[in-house]
Amino acid sequence: MLSFFETVNVYFEKAAALTEYPRGLLDLIKAPNAIYSVQFPVRTAKGYEVFQGWRIEHSHHRVPVKGGVRYAPTVDEDEVTALAALMTYKCAIVDVPFGGAKGGVKIDTKQYSAEDLEKITRRYTSELIKKNFMGPGVDVPAPDYGTGPREMAWMADTYGAFYPAAVDQLACVTGKPVTQGGIRGRVEATGRGVYYGLREACGDVDDMKRLGLERGLEGKRVVVQGLGNVGYHTACFCQEAGCVIIALAERDGAIHRPEGLDVEAVVKHQKATGSILNFPGAKNLTPTQRALELECDILIPAALENQLTAENAPRIRTKILAEAANGPTTAEAEKILLDRGVYVIPDVYLNAGGVTVSYFEWIKNLSHVRFGRVGKRFEEASHNRMVSAIEKATGRLFSDEERRRIARGPSEIDLVNSGLEETMIDAYQQIRELARRDSRITDLRTAAFLSALNKVATSYLELGIFP
Ligand code: NAD
């Protein structure tokens, strides 16, 4: 089987073959620009331990570079490099002006207390700062698998201890809690972005007709793998939009109920019992991978990479594969699925909601002002004047409730969600249009990679690096 980074490069080369760029430029885009591998000691409850960590900056064509930090026992250099490369292409696809990067620590977080994790995170952060692999204009980490707002707050606080006078210090990391300089809507941004992307894809009558599906999300049967940050929020938004969540899969097993599962109720049950298994009214499926093979309209892997492989691809019975996780499908599996007519919405586009809202958070930190703060009241006043003018012209009086709804100025969360929605719609249409215009492109991933490649190549060419 190809490694994760090799898989990303297979996709890259498939798109590159459709271009006329010189080989040297393609190699420049493909290669990771800087790799930092570090071993650092921390005194945990078990005594002194040495941890292995990475920060890999894949592309400096734009700075700062950006990408999450992953904590998992399986983290290695190949995985972090692959994820960093995906970040480069992802940022380009959604027009977020960053290069790509990724970080990771090889650790099983379940084995450590919060105090130990704090020490490990702070030490890892110090190692990044020492080598200039972190900073608001250099490299800006964010959450990924195994990390969240708590870890980002520790990272920001550690950075602040090194640079207490830096006015831009909070922009050194995104995905922070709102009270620590974070932005409303970041936690659910990736899941919300997956939902916007799916809604856009399912809104295309011709594409849906080809798959034998009705237009829209309403009534679509959905399976979600992984109930963490991305999977949980994606499942909630899809359910809200009228999808029927027929199965949910976690590490220790999956549950299946053809009539639909209530995501919140499952999470409540999971909190109370420690597992999603034995949820009232649902059937247990073990091993958990069986959920991937259920007949459904939309399969959403939202856990980890390499979940759909040459081995299980022939048994996958979905019409749409929505890659919320990074790298859930191997190149071999993708070929099998495409040959069978599955519509694959690729990770490199679909889970870009997180980095999009991280970009908004970074701007907020640099500008030191909450989105909406300056203009909200002004807009409200001007909308109110318009409502009054309409009342005067038509003689129809609006109720207080109607007036409040029409005149309301946008708050931070309104603007974040609206910016995210616009970004996901616009990027989907860009890549769908590329695929429509060029008959050599038969899948959305190739279109997405081509879109990214064109943008990164243009930026190098305009820099004059490649005459
Ligand atoms: P997370 O740690 O919050 O959640 C992952 C969940 O998957 C956990 O609940 C875990 O128990 C579950 N899981 C692990 N192995 C599983 C298996 N074999 N079967 C079923 N469930 C399993 O992580 P996350 O932040 O939600 O990230 C999930 C994926 O989305 C990763 O590939 C990550 O790179 C990608 N992603 C995350 C973000 C983000 O903003 N967090 C952004 C873009 C992409």
Short mmCIF file of C-alpha atoms and ligand atoms in Angstrom, two decimals, residues 4 68-71 83 86-87 90 102 109-110 142-148 186-191 194 224-233 248-254 270 276 288-289 292 301-305 307 323-328 347 350-355 358, ligand 1:
data_model
loop_
_atom_site.label_atom_id
_atom_site.label_comp_id
_atom_site.label_asym_id
_atom_site.label_seq_id
_atom_site.Cartn_x
_atom_site.Cartn_y
_atom_site.Cartn_z
CA PHE A 4 -0.23 8.70 2.96
CA GLY A 68 -3.32 21.72 12.74
CA VAL A 69 -1.47 19.84 15.43
CA ARG A 70 -2.31 16.17 15.75
CA TYR A 71 -1.87 14.07 18.90
CA LEU A 83 -1.28 16.46 6.07
CA LEU A 86 -3.00 18.75 1.94
CA MET A 87 -3.05 22.06 3.84
CA LYS A 90 -6.68 23.16 0.73
CA LYS A 102 1.09 20.46 9.98
CA THR A 109 -3.65 11.04 24.92
CA LYS A 110 -5.82 8.53 26.79
CA ALA A 142 -4.59 25.03 14.95
CA PRO A 143 -6.45 22.00 16.35
CA ASP A 144 -6.58 18.62 14.63
CA TYR A 145 -7.23 15.04 15.71
CA GLY A 146 -6.56 14.72 19.46
CA THR A 147 -6.26 18.46 20.16
CA GLY A 148 -8.83 21.22 20.69
CA ARG A 186 -14.51 28.00 15.02
CA VAL A 187 -15.30 24.86 17.01
CA GLU A 188 -18.06 23.75 14.64
CA ALA A 189 -16.55 25.35 11.51
CA THR A 190 -15.20 22.19 9.86
CA GLY A 191 -18.51 20.35 10.33
CA VAL A 194 -18.77 19.92 5.33
CA VAL A 224 -20.96 9.05 9.81
CA GLN A 225 -17.71 7.50 11.02
CA GLY A 226 -16.11 9.27 14.02
CA LEU A 227 -18.10 11.34 16.51
CA GLY A 228 -15.34 13.79 17.40
CA ASN A 229 -15.28 17.47 16.56
CA VAL A 230 -15.77 17.10 12.80
CA GLY A 231 -18.05 14.05 12.78
CA TYR A 232 -20.33 15.24 15.56
CA HIS A 233 -20.94 18.70 14.09
CA LEU A 248 -22.85 6.30 13.57
CA ALA A 249 -19.47 4.62 14.08
CA GLU A 250 -16.95 5.12 16.85
CA ARG A 251 -13.72 3.36 17.80
CA ASP A 252 -15.37 0.56 19.80
CA GLY A 253 -18.31 -0.16 17.50
CA ALA A 254 -21.12 1.30 15.44
CA GLN A 270 -22.23 7.92 25.07
CA ILE A 276 -22.34 4.67 21.70
CA THR A 288 -16.98 -0.77 13.70
CA GLN A 289 -15.77 -0.86 10.08
CA LEU A 292 -18.85 1.83 6.20
CA PRO A 301 -15.70 9.27 7.13
CA ALA A 302 -14.75 11.79 9.82
CA ALA A 303 -12.16 9.93 11.89
CA LEU A 304 -8.76 9.16 10.38
CA GLU A 305 -6.98 8.31 7.14
CA GLN A 307 -10.43 3.88 6.16
CA GLU A 323 -14.51 13.04 2.94
CA ALA A 324 -14.72 15.00 6.18
CA ALA A 325 -11.52 13.41 7.55
CA ASN A 326 -8.16 13.94 5.89
CA GLY A 327 -7.07 11.10 3.62
CA PRO A 328 -9.81 8.57 4.44
CA ASP A 347 -11.16 16.13 1.78
CA LEU A 350 -14.71 19.48 1.89
CA ASN A 351 -13.04 19.92 5.27
CA ALA A 352 -11.61 23.37 4.51
CA GLY A 353 -14.16 25.09 6.79
CA GLY A 354 -11.81 24.82 9.76
CA VAL A 355 -8.93 26.66 8.15
CA SER A 358 -9.10 30.00 11.48
P1 NAD B 1 -11.31 14.29 17.09
O1 NAD B 1 -10.17 13.79 17.86
O2 NAD B 1 -12.15 15.39 17.66
O3 NAD B 1 -12.34 13.09 16.71
C1 NAD B 1 -12.01 11.91 16.05
C2 NAD B 1 -13.04 10.87 16.45
O4 NAD B 1 -12.87 9.68 15.66
C3 NAD B 1 -12.92 10.42 17.91
O5 NAD B 1 -14.20 10.49 18.51
C4 NAD B 1 -12.40 8.99 17.82
O6 NAD B 1 -12.81 8.17 18.90
C5 NAD B 1 -13.00 8.54 16.51
N1 NAD B 1 -12.32 7.39 15.90
C6 NAD B 1 -11.01 7.09 15.88
N2 NAD B 1 -10.78 5.96 15.19
C7 NAD B 1 -11.99 5.53 14.76
C8 NAD B 1 -12.43 4.41 14.01
N3 NAD B 1 -11.58 3.52 13.54
N4 NAD B 1 -13.77 4.29 13.74
C9 NAD B 1 -14.64 5.20 14.19
N5 NAD B 1 -14.29 6.27 14.92
C10 NAD B 1 -12.98 6.44 15.21
O7 NAD B 1 -10.71 14.70 15.67
P2 NAD B 1 -11.31 15.72 14.61
O8 NAD B 1 -10.72 17.06 14.88
O9 NAD B 1 -12.77 15.56 14.54
O10 NAD B 1 -10.61 15.19 13.27
C11 NAD B 1 -11.17 14.11 12.52
C12 NAD B 1 -10.62 14.16 11.12
O11 NAD B 1 -10.95 15.41 10.50
C13 NAD B 1 -9.08 14.03 11.00
O12 NAD B 1 -8.77 13.37 9.80
C14 NAD B 1 -8.64 15.48 10.90
O13 NAD B 1 -7.38 15.62 10.27
C15 NAD B 1 -9.76 16.05 10.05
N6 NAD B 1 -9.92 17.51 10.16
C16 NAD B 1 -10.14 18.12 11.34
C17 NAD B 1 -10.32 19.50 11.37
C18 NAD B 1 -10.65 20.24 12.64
O14 NAD B 1 -10.95 21.45 12.56
N7 NAD B 1 -10.65 19.61 13.80
C19 NAD B 1 -10.22 20.26 10.20
C20 NAD B 1 -9.99 19.59 8.99
C21 NAD B 1 -9.85 18.22 8.98
#
